[in-house]
N, CA and C of each residue as an Amber inpcrd file, in Angstrom:
protein
   621
 114.7190000 105.1840000  99.5160000 115.2850000 104.3620000 100.6070000
 116.4040000 104.6250000 101.4640000 116.4620000 104.0320000 102.7480000
 117.9860000 104.6220000 103.2430000 118.7330000 103.2230000 103.2090000
 119.7730000 103.1540000 103.0840000 120.8220000 102.3940000 103.2950000
 121.6480000 102.1870000 104.9970000 121.4660000 101.1670000 105.7530000
 122.0180000 101.9870000 106.7170000 123.0950000 100.4850000 107.3150000
 124.4510000 100.7690000 107.3200000 125.4900000  99.5690000 107.4710000
 125.5840000  99.0490000 108.4740000 126.1210000  97.6320000 108.5950000
 125.9040000  97.2890000 109.8420000 126.8530000  98.4610000 111.0480000
 128.0860000  99.2590000 111.2360000 128.7480000  99.7700000 111.4470000
 127.8350000 101.0340000 112.3630000 127.1420000 101.2510000 111.5640000
 125.9720000 102.4440000 112.0810000 124.5030000 101.8490000 112.7020000
 124.6430000 100.6790000 113.0170000 123.3320000 100.6260000 113.8220000
 124.3630000 101.1230000 115.5050000 123.1640000 101.7050000 115.7950000
 123.8200000 101.4780000 118.0010000 123.1400000 101.0600000 118.9160000
 124.8020000 100.9020000 119.2950000 125.2010000  99.7580000 120.6510000
 124.3400000  99.9870000 121.7950000 124.1000000  99.2810000 122.3150000
 122.9510000  99.6870000 123.4600000 123.3440000  98.3800000 124.3870000
 123.2450000  98.3930000 125.6180000 123.2500000  97.0040000 126.6800000
 121.0100000  96.6470000 126.6870000 121.2050000  95.6430000 126.9800000
 119.9390000  94.8540000 127.1890000 119.9380000  95.4990000 128.8110000
 118.1570000  95.5420000 128.6180000 117.6650000  96.0550000 130.0620000
 117.6810000  95.3990000 131.2670000 118.3730000  94.0470000 130.8510000
 118.4500000  93.4380000 132.2500000 120.4590000  92.9010000 132.6790000
 121.2820000  94.1780000 131.4400000 122.0390000  94.0430000 131.5160000
 122.9400000  93.3030000 131.2770000 122.1000000  91.5410000 131.0120000
 123.5850000  90.7010000 130.4520000 123.7440000  90.6640000 129.2210000
 123.3470000  91.5840000 128.5120000 124.7520000  91.0730000 126.9550000
 124.4760000  93.3460000 126.2460000 124.7350000  93.5200000 125.3450000
 124.0760000  94.6170000 124.1880000 123.4980000  94.2180000 122.7700000
 123.1530000  94.8110000 122.9040000 121.6550000  94.5820000 121.1610000
 122.4570000  95.4540000 119.8200000 122.2830000  95.6590000 118.8540000
 122.5780000  96.5280000 117.8310000 120.8700000  97.3520000 117.2830000
 120.6160000  98.2000000 118.0570000 119.4960000  99.3630000 117.2650000
 119.7130000  99.3700000 115.5030000 119.0270000  98.6860000 115.2260000
 118.3140000  98.9300000 113.9810000 118.3200000 100.8060000 113.5280000
 116.9940000 100.5530000 113.9740000 115.6280000 101.6730000 113.8220000
 114.6860000 101.3850000 114.9780000 114.2430000 103.0570000 115.0330000
 113.4320000 102.9250000 116.9490000 112.3750000 103.9050000 115.8950000
 111.3940000 104.0950000 115.7540000 110.2670000 105.4070000 116.4570000
 109.4020000 105.2630000 117.2300000 109.5150000 106.3190000 118.4100000
 109.9130000 108.0150000 117.6450000 111.5790000 107.9180000 117.7280000
 112.7260000 108.1700000 117.7350000 114.1440000 107.7100000 117.8510000
 114.1260000 107.6480000 119.6790000 115.2530000 107.9880000 119.9300000
 115.6680000 107.8230000 121.3620000 114.9680000 105.8430000 122.6500000
 115.1840000 106.9220000 123.4770000 115.1010000 105.9900000 124.7010000
 113.8030000 105.0980000 124.4330000 112.1530000 106.6990000 124.3610000
 110.7170000 106.1660000 124.6140000 110.9190000 106.0430000 123.1800000
 110.0450000 104.8500000 122.3830000 109.9370000 104.4930000 121.2580000
 108.4940000 103.7740000 121.6710000 107.8340000 103.4050000 120.2850000
 106.7060000 103.1080000 119.7500000 107.3870000 101.2120000 119.7920000
 108.1020000 101.4130000 118.5030000 108.5310000 100.1920000 118.0470000
 110.3500000 100.5020000 117.9230000 111.0250000  99.5390000 117.8970000
 112.0650000  99.2310000 117.7730000 112.7790000  98.0360000 116.9680000
 113.6720000  98.2100000 116.2200000 114.1710000  97.5230000 115.6770000
 115.8350000  96.8580000 116.1740000 116.4100000  95.8770000 116.4680000
 117.5400000  96.0600000 116.6640000 118.2080000  93.9610000 116.4240000
 119.5440000  93.8720000 116.4450000 119.9270000  92.7400000 116.2820000
 120.5370000  92.5250000 117.6660000 120.9970000  91.1960000 118.3250000
 120.9420000  90.7410000 119.7320000 122.2030000  90.0030000 119.6790000
 123.3590000  89.0020000 120.2100000 123.5580000  88.2310000 120.7950000
 123.3910000  88.2020000 121.5150000 123.0640000  86.1440000 121.6860000
 123.0930000  85.9810000 122.4190000 123.8370000  84.5100000 122.5280000
 124.6350000  84.6920000 123.4200000 125.9710000  83.5260000 123.5230000
 125.5610000  82.6210000 124.6690000 124.7700000  82.3410000 125.7790000
 124.5910000  81.3760000 126.7450000 123.2040000  81.6590000 127.2070000
 122.7400000  80.3940000 127.7290000 121.2660000  80.0980000 127.2870000
 121.0550000  81.8870000 129.0460000 119.6160000  81.7900000 129.3960000
 119.5030000  82.7630000 130.7450000 117.8850000  83.5080000 130.1260000
 117.8970000  84.5910000 131.0110000 116.7120000  85.5580000 130.7870000
 116.9190000  86.1080000 129.4520000 115.5110000  86.2970000 129.0440000
 115.1950000  87.4910000 128.4070000 115.0550000  88.6080000 129.0300000
 115.1500000  90.4610000 128.4760000 114.4020000  91.4630000 129.6200000
 113.2330000  91.1100000 129.3420000 111.8420000  91.5850000 130.6090000
 110.7540000  91.6200000 130.4470000 110.6620000  93.2980000 130.2640000
 109.6950000  93.0050000 129.1220000 109.1740000  94.3940000 128.7840000
 107.9700000  94.8370000 128.6810000 108.0220000  95.9300000 130.2530000
 105.7370000  96.0860000 130.3350000 105.2060000  95.9810000 129.1940000
 104.1080000  96.1730000 128.8600000 103.2230000  96.2520000 127.9630000
 103.9890000  96.4510000 126.0930000 104.1810000  95.1810000 126.2500000
 105.5640000  95.1830000 124.6140000 105.1730000  93.8340000 124.1820000
 105.3900000  93.6790000 123.0240000 104.6840000  92.5410000 122.5040000
 105.9970000  92.7190000 121.5890000 106.6010000  91.2680000 121.7610000
 107.9770000  90.7450000 120.7710000 107.7470000  89.8050000 119.0510000
 108.3480000  89.7170000 118.0280000 108.1440000  89.2700000 117.4010000
 110.1990000  88.9690000 116.8870000 111.2270000  87.1100000 117.1210000
 112.2930000  86.9160000 117.0680000 112.4300000  86.2910000 115.9920000
 113.4660000  86.9590000 115.0860000 114.2810000  85.5000000 114.3230000
 115.1000000  85.2790000 114.5800000 115.6780000  84.0420000 114.2370000
 116.9880000  83.5550000 114.1230000 117.9770000  83.6610000 113.2320000
 118.9760000  84.8000000 113.0470000 119.4080000  85.7010000 111.3600000
 121.1980000  84.7200000 111.6100000 121.8780000  83.9190000 112.5330000
 122.5100000  83.3830000 112.5530000 122.9390000  82.2840000 113.6140000
 123.4390000  81.2670000 113.1280000 123.6480000  80.3460000 114.3920000
 122.7210000  78.7660000 114.1230000 122.8770000  77.9630000 115.2880000
 122.1970000  76.9200000 114.8580000 120.3940000  77.6800000 115.1240000
 120.2310000  78.0960000 116.5650000 118.8210000  78.3800000 116.7620000
 118.4330000  78.2690000 118.1690000 117.3220000  78.5300000 119.0030000
 117.0480000  78.2270000 120.4880000 115.8180000  77.4760000 121.2110000
 116.1640000  77.3290000 121.7560000 114.4150000  76.6040000 122.4700000
 114.0030000  77.9160000 123.6440000 112.5220000  78.3030000 122.7050000
 112.4850000  80.0800000 124.0510000 111.2060000  79.0780000 124.9160000
 111.5660000  79.1670000 125.8170000 110.6000000  79.1900000 127.2150000
 109.7390000  80.0500000 127.1800000 108.4460000  80.5290000 127.0210000
 108.4150000  81.7890000 127.9970000 106.8600000  81.3880000 128.6790000
 106.6900000  81.8660000 129.4550000 105.4050000  80.7660000 130.8110000
 103.9870000  81.1980000 130.3530000 103.3440000  79.7830000 130.9330000
 102.5380000  79.7930000 130.0370000 102.1700000  79.2430000 128.9030000
 103.4490000  78.8630000 128.0280000 103.3100000  78.2270000 126.6770000
 104.3860000  77.1410000 126.6480000 104.7570000  75.9960000 125.5390000
 105.1350000  75.1920000 125.6920000 106.3770000  75.2460000 124.7730000
 107.5640000  74.9570000 125.6630000 108.8080000  75.2220000 124.7650000
 108.2220000  75.3060000 123.3260000 109.6340000  75.6460000 122.6480000
 109.4960000  76.1160000 120.9190000 110.7840000  76.4130000 120.6310000
 110.8520000  75.5720000 119.6970000 112.5430000  75.8890000 119.1150000
 112.3530000  76.3750000 117.8150000 113.2530000  77.3710000 117.6920000
 113.6790000  78.5400000 117.0860000 114.5130000  78.2160000 116.1920000
 114.3980000  77.8980000 114.6170000 115.5340000  77.3450000 113.7280000
 115.6770000  78.4460000 113.4830000 117.2660000  77.9530000 112.2720000
 117.7690000  79.2490000 111.5570000 117.0840000  79.9170000 110.4580000
 116.7030000  81.1010000 110.5390000 115.8800000  81.7080000 109.8110000
 114.5140000  81.7950000 110.2900000 114.0450000  81.3210000 111.1660000
 112.5290000  80.9650000 111.7590000 112.6910000  81.6470000 112.6970000
 111.5740000  82.3150000 112.6200000 110.8540000  83.6630000 113.5390000
 109.2470000  83.3910000 114.9120000 109.1150000  83.8340000 115.4030000
 108.6700000  83.3150000 116.4910000 107.7590000  85.0130000 117.1550000
 106.9210000  85.0640000 117.5440000 105.8030000  86.0860000 118.7530000
 105.6880000  85.6510000 119.7970000 105.9180000  86.9120000 120.6930000
 105.5190000  86.8920000 122.3680000 105.1700000  87.5970000 122.7790000
 104.2770000  87.6480000 123.8900000 104.6100000  88.9170000 124.7370000
 106.0860000  89.0070000 125.4960000 106.1530000  90.2630000 125.2540000
 107.4100000  90.6140000 125.9810000 107.2260000  91.2160000 127.4500000
 106.7110000  91.3930000 127.9190000 106.3840000  91.1330000 129.0630000
 106.0200000  89.6860000 130.5420000 105.9840000  88.6720000 129.5700000
 105.9770000  87.3760000 130.7360000 107.5900000  87.0730000 130.2740000
 107.9840000  86.2900000 131.9880000 109.0620000  85.8600000 131.5160000
 109.6810000  84.7700000 130.8110000 110.4770000  84.8780000 130.4050000
 110.8730000  84.4570000 129.1800000 112.7090000  83.7470000 128.9940000
 112.3830000  82.8320000 128.8180000 114.4480000  82.2440000 128.9320000
 114.3180000  81.4540000 127.4480000 115.8310000  81.1410000 127.6100000
 116.1020000  81.0830000 126.2640000 117.7860000  80.0420000 126.4010000
 117.2430000  78.6780000 125.8670000 118.4150000  77.6360000 125.9310000
 118.6100000  77.4520000 124.6000000 120.2840000  77.9530000 124.6350000
 121.3180000  77.5220000 123.1480000 120.6340000  76.0990000 122.7130000
 119.9040000  75.7460000 121.1250000 120.0960000  74.9530000 120.8180000
 122.1670000  73.7360000 119.9240000 123.0020000  75.0290000 119.8050000
 124.4800000  74.4370000 119.6220000 125.3200000  75.7550000 119.5140000
 125.1900000  76.5180000 120.2590000 125.6820000  77.3200000 119.9470000
 124.9690000  78.6640000 120.1810000 126.6440000  79.7710000 120.0460000
 125.4560000  81.2560000 120.2230000 124.6160000  81.7980000 119.0180000
 123.9390000  82.4620000 119.3700000 123.1060000  82.4040000 118.1490000
 123.1270000  84.5290000 117.8490000 122.4190000  85.0420000 116.4580000
 122.6980000  86.5080000 116.8950000 120.4440000  86.3290000 116.1940000
 120.0090000  87.1120000 117.3850000 118.7360000  87.0280000 116.3650000
 118.2660000  88.4530000 116.3280000 117.7680000  88.6000000 116.0930000
 116.8720000  89.7390000 115.6670000 115.2350000  90.1440000 115.4650000
 115.4050000  91.2840000 116.5640000 113.7570000  91.4850000 117.0880000
 113.3420000  92.7620000 117.0480000 111.9330000  92.9620000 117.0680000
 111.0060000  93.8660000 116.6040000 110.4250000  93.6060000 117.6700000
 110.0550000  95.1160000 118.6100000 109.1060000  95.0420000 119.8990000
 108.5490000  96.2000000 119.5920000 106.6760000  95.8800000 119.8380000
 106.2620000  97.0190000 119.3550000 105.6570000  97.1060000 121.4230000
 104.9860000  98.4650000 121.6650000 104.4280000  99.1460000 122.6920000
 102.4930000  98.7470000 122.7080000 102.7860000  98.7250000 123.0430000
 100.8330000  97.9180000 123.2470000 100.1840000  99.4430000 123.2670000
  99.4570000  99.6970000 122.2000000  99.1450000 101.1620000 122.4280000
  97.1370000 101.2210000 121.5060000  96.6990000 102.5570000 121.6180000
  95.1670000 101.9740000 121.1530000  95.4400000 102.0320000 119.7680000
  96.4440000 101.6250000 118.9110000  96.5190000 101.5260000 117.6230000
  96.6000000  99.5990000 117.2610000  96.4760000  99.1810000 118.2340000
  96.9800000  97.6470000 119.0600000  98.1460000  97.1790000 117.3100000
  98.6130000  97.8340000 116.8860000 100.2720000  97.1060000 116.5120000
 100.7740000  95.8050000 116.6860000 101.1590000  94.9620000 116.0170000
 101.7500000  93.9720000 116.8050000 102.8780000  93.7750000 116.0350000
 104.0640000  93.2080000 116.0540000 104.7760000  93.6250000 115.4920000
 104.8650000  91.6870000 115.0010000 105.5220000  92.0230000 113.5490000
 105.5160000  91.1390000 112.2940000 106.8430000  90.4780000 111.7320000
 107.7770000  89.1700000 111.8140000 108.8900000  89.6110000 111.5540000
 108.8140000  88.4000000 110.4680000 109.5330000  88.5570000 109.1530000
 109.2240000  87.7100000 107.9870000 109.7730000  86.9840000 107.2660000
 111.1350000  85.8210000 106.8240000 112.0840000  85.7100000 106.7870000
 111.5260000  85.1940000 105.2580000 112.5340000  86.0670000 104.5190000
 111.8940000  85.3300000 102.9490000 113.1510000  85.0440000 102.1860000
 113.7280000  84.2230000 100.8460000 114.6320000  83.9270000 100.6970000
 114.3290000  84.1880000  99.1280000 115.6540000  84.7860000  98.1690000
 115.5860000  85.6330000  96.9390000 117.0450000  84.4990000  96.1600000
 116.7790000  84.3930000  94.6080000 117.3900000  84.3150000  94.0100000
 118.2570000  85.6200000  93.4880000 119.6210000  85.6040000  92.8840000
 120.4820000  86.1230000  92.1430000 119.5330000  86.7440000  91.2660000
 119.0630000  88.1340000  90.8410000 119.1140000  89.0160000  89.7200000
 117.7400000  89.4460000  90.3360000 116.2170000  88.9310000  91.3710000
 115.6370000  89.0090000  91.1720000 115.1970000  90.0610000  92.1220000
 114.1500000  91.2450000  92.2930000 113.9130000  91.9910000  92.5570000
 113.5070000  92.0820000  93.8850000 113.7450000  92.8590000  95.3910000
 113.1620000  92.8950000  96.4200000 112.2220000  94.1470000  96.6570000
 110.8600000  93.6350000  96.7810000 109.9030000  95.2670000  96.6620000
 109.7670000  95.2920000  98.8680000 109.9890000  96.4830000  99.2480000
 110.0200000  96.5520000 100.4080000 108.5160000  96.7430000 101.5080000
 107.2040000  96.6970000 100.1560000 105.4920000  96.6890000 100.4810000
 105.8970000  97.5490000 101.7100000 104.9110000  96.8370000 102.2650000
 104.4890000  98.3030000 103.6480000 105.5890000  98.1640000 104.9270000
 106.5080000  97.2960000 105.0870000 107.7410000  97.2390000 106.1210000
 108.0750000  98.4120000 106.2550000 108.1890000  98.6220000 107.4480000
 109.0560000  99.4610000 108.1080000 110.6570000  99.0250000 107.9690000
 112.0500000  97.8720000 108.1710000 112.6430000  97.7500000 107.4770000
 112.9220000  96.3640000 106.6930000 113.6010000  96.2080000 106.1530000
 114.3730000  95.0830000 105.1510000 115.3610000  94.7660000 106.5680000
 116.6420000  93.8890000 106.4060000 117.5200000  93.4240000 107.1550000
 117.9360000  92.1920000 106.6860000 118.9950000  92.0440000 106.0410000
 119.8480000  91.2800000 105.3310000 120.6360000  90.1560000 105.9100000
 120.2430000  88.8400000 105.8700000 120.7180000  87.8910000 106.7620000
 121.5580000  86.9850000 106.4310000 121.5440000  87.0130000 105.1380000
 122.2820000  86.0260000 104.4030000 122.8560000  86.7820000 102.8850000
 123.6150000  86.7410000 102.1490000 124.0040000  86.9310000 100.7820000
 124.0100000  88.1170000 100.7360000 123.0560000  89.4890000 100.0440000
 123.7230000  90.5750000  99.5260000 122.3130000  91.2820000  98.3060000
 122.2180000  92.6380000  99.1040000 121.3840000  93.2830000  97.9910000
 122.6130000  94.2320000  97.2070000 121.7150000  94.9500000  95.8630000
 122.0150000  96.3370000  95.6170000 121.2170000  97.3580000  95.6300000
 121.0660000  98.1970000  95.8620000 120.2490000  99.2390000  95.9470000
 120.5380000 100.4620000  95.2170000 120.2210000 100.7110000  94.6170000
 119.1740000 101.8570000  93.3470000 118.8080000 102.9190000  94.1450000
 119.5250000 104.4560000  94.0460000 118.2720000 105.7740000  94.5070000
 118.4950000 106.6870000  93.3600000 117.1340000 106.6590000  92.6700000
 117.5260000 108.0370000  91.4660000 116.4180000 109.0060000  92.0900000
 116.1530000 109.8500000  92.9170000 115.5260000 110.9050000  93.5930000
 116.0690000 112.2470000  93.6340000 115.3980000 113.2760000  93.2110000
 115.5600000 114.6260000  93.0040000 116.6600000 115.0830000  93.9610000
 116.5520000 114.0120000  95.0530000 116.5470000 114.8890000  96.7170000
 118.6890000 114.2670000  97.1010000 119.4390000 113.5850000  95.7410000
 120.4960000 113.3540000  95.4780000 120.7720000 114.0860000  94.1640000
 121.7660000 114.4190000  94.6880000 122.6890000 115.7270000  93.5400000
 122.9840000 114.8260000  92.3240000 123.8640000 113.0630000  92.9900000
 124.3350000 112.6060000  92.1490000 123.5390000 111.0030000  92.0110000
 122.3470000 110.9780000  91.5280000 121.2970000 109.9430000  91.1210000
 121.8370000 109.4540000  89.8830000 121.7770000 108.3480000  89.0920000
 121.5660000 107.3440000  90.5490000 122.6840000 107.1120000  90.9170000
 122.2500000 106.7030000  92.8430000 123.3540000 106.3800000  93.9240000
 123.2210000 104.9030000  94.2030000 124.4090000 104.1960000  93.6240000
 123.9530000 102.9920000  94.1230000 125.0570000 102.2830000  95.0190000
 124.4730000 101.5330000  95.8130000 125.1860000 101.0460000  97.2110000
 124.8550000  99.4310000  97.1170000 125.6010000  98.8400000  97.8580000
 125.7460000  97.3200000  97.9690000 125.5370000  97.0160000  99.4410000
 123.9660000  96.2920000  99.6480000 123.9050000  95.7860000 100.8520000
 124.0620000  94.9070000 101.1200000 124.8740000  94.6520000 102.4670000
 125.7480000  93.3980000 103.0380000 124.7820000  92.8570000 103.8900000
 125.3650000  91.3450000 104.8560000 124.8110000  91.2140000 105.5150000
 124.6560000  91.6170000 106.8900000 123.7180000  92.2410000 106.9860000
 123.4820000  92.4880000 108.6220000 123.4590000  94.1770000 108.5150000
 122.6290000  94.7390000 107.1400000 123.0300000  95.8090000 106.7960000
 121.3090000  95.9140000 107.0730000 120.6300000  97.1090000 106.6300000
 119.6930000  97.2500000 106.9310000 118.9430000  98.1090000 105.4000000
 117.7900000  98.5790000 105.1240000 117.2530000  99.3370000 104.1360000
 115.9000000 100.0160000 104.6480000 115.7730000 101.0620000 104.7510000
 114.8440000 101.7010000 105.6300000 113.9450000 102.8580000 104.7560000
 112.3880000 102.0120000 104.9260000 112.0120000 103.0380000 103.4770000
 111.8410000 104.8960000 103.9050000 112.1940000 105.6690000 102.7940000
 111.8140000 106.9450000 103.0870000 110.6890000 107.1790000 102.4320000
 109.8570000 108.3580000 103.1990000 109.1120000 108.8680000 102.0430000
 109.8260000 109.8720000 101.2030000 109.4420000 109.7420000 100.2080000
 109.9430000 110.9840000  99.2050000 111.5150000 110.4770000  98.6670000
 111.7360000 109.1510000  98.3700000 112.8740000 108.6760000  98.2080000
 112.6380000 107.3780000  97.4080000 113.0610000 107.7670000  96.2390000
 112.9640000 106.6460000  95.3250000 113.9720000 105.2080000  95.2860000
 113.7690000 104.5010000  95.2680000 114.7130000 103.3880000  95.2520000
 114.6610000 102.1460000  94.7330000 115.4550000 101.2080000  94.4640000
 115.0220000  99.6890000  93.6190000 116.3260000  98.8330000  94.3960000
 115.5740000  97.8010000  94.7070000 116.2110000  96.6510000  95.2080000
 116.5830000  95.5210000  94.2520000 117.8640000  94.9750000  93.9690000
 117.9410000  93.5490000  93.6810000 119.0290000  92.9790000  93.9070000
 118.7940000  91.7760000  94.1070000 119.6600000  90.6580000  95.0460000
 120.5680000  90.1920000  94.4290000 122.4720000  90.8690000  94.8280000
 123.3760000  90.7900000  93.9620000 123.5690000  89.3390000  94.2070000
 123.3250000  89.0710000  94.9070000 123.7040000  87.5280000  95.7950000
 122.6620000  86.7150000  96.0970000 122.4150000  85.4720000  96.3710000
 121.4820000  84.2980000  96.4760000 121.2060000  85.0120000  97.8830000
 119.3970000  85.4250000  98.4480000 119.9500000  86.3220000  99.8950000
 118.5810000  85.6690000 100.5080000 118.8000000  86.0180000 101.8800000
 117.7280000  85.7510000 103.0400000 117.3410000  86.9730000 103.6240000
 116.6680000  87.4670000 102.8190000 116.0030000  88.8830000 103.8740000
 114.3500000  89.1120000 104.8800000 115.0880000  89.7130000 106.2600000
 113.7310000  89.9530000 107.3320000 112.9970000  91.1210000 106.6030000
 111.2830000  90.5730000 106.7030000 111.0750000  91.7440000 106.6750000
 110.4570000  92.4660000 108.0860000 110.1950000  93.2330000 108.7430000
 109.9130000  93.7100000 109.5950000 108.5490000  94.5810000 109.3820000
 107.7520000  94.1240000 109.8540000 106.2730000  95.1630000 109.3770000
 105.4660000  95.0060000 110.8590000 104.7630000  95.9410000 110.7680000
 103.7280000  96.2570000 111.8270000 102.1830000  96.0450000 111.3420000
 101.3060000  95.0780000 111.6590000 100.5720000  94.4620000 111.3640000
  99.1290000  95.3750000 112.9430000  98.0460000  95.1580000 112.2750000
  96.7900000  95.8200000 113.2280000  96.2550000  94.0570000 113.2440000
  95.2340000  93.7080000 114.2430000  95.0220000  92.7660000 114.9220000
  94.0120000  91.7430000 113.6460000  93.5990000  92.6780000 112.8120000
  93.2860000  92.2780000 111.9800000  93.8620000  91.7890000 110.7430000
  95.0340000  92.0150000 111.1350000  96.3640000  91.8350000 109.8420000
  96.5090000  92.3330000 108.7980000  95.3980000  93.5600000 109.2430000
  96.5450000  94.4460000 107.9990000  97.1450000  95.7360000 107.8650000
  98.0960000  95.9420000 107.4420000  99.1790000  97.1750000 107.7180000
  98.7610000  97.8420000 108.8730000  99.3150000  98.3270000 109.6990000
  98.6960000  99.6310000 110.9910000  99.4850000 100.7310000 109.7340000
  98.5160000 101.7530000 110.3880000  99.7260000 102.8810000 109.8270000
 101.4270000 103.6210000 110.8800000 102.4530000 103.1680000 110.1840000
 103.6080000 103.0190000 111.1240000 104.1340000 104.5000000 110.8040000
 105.1090000 104.6680000 112.2240000 105.7360000 106.1200000 111.7500000
 107.0780000 105.4900000 111.0450000 107.7640000 106.4140000 110.5870000
 109.3770000 106.0490000 109.8880000 110.6700000 106.9740000 110.8730000
 111.7460000 106.1530000 111.4340000 112.6730000 105.8190000 112.1810000
 113.0950000 106.8970000 111.7130000 113.5920000 108.2420000 112.1820000
 114.5800000 109.2990000 112.0990000 115.4680000 109.2630000 111.1620000
 115.7120000 110.0030000 110.4800000 117.2420000 109.7730000 109.6660000
 118.7940000 110.0610000 110.9480000
């Protein structure tokens, strides 16, 4: 597994120019991606960027939450650590419930593989093990984890690091790792699912 601290997330402008986002991972890397995971700070009410042929899943990572208005659907309130999925190409806007929020966004281009973005937020107690399962990324929303890597690819194994709030863990092929909860934690799992609900064959972000 690969640890990526918040300071290493790539800062990029929103498509509509109204703010910026911290890109955690994308596949393939660069501006032309099949899927992308990012953190965005929303400081005022306003429209979302419209993204053609894209599906989105959003989770409130910090703050009281927002009221999401997607064209053709009823308004939905998304509270702290709650998530919602919607079509990224529909006109969408947000009304903040009580001050700024930070949200976690998983976006997937519509392709013949029919991958669907899905964010699942789970709570863990200190000492519990956290299994990545088939997630393409894990992001700590509260608390902290300890990542221990013991692989032939690391000359000083085992290597330990603390995964703090808004840090990410990216599963990497050929690298063995173990995640334990260092302090009671809330963790977001980013999944790509096929239409029948099974894990889709997903690419890994480039190192």
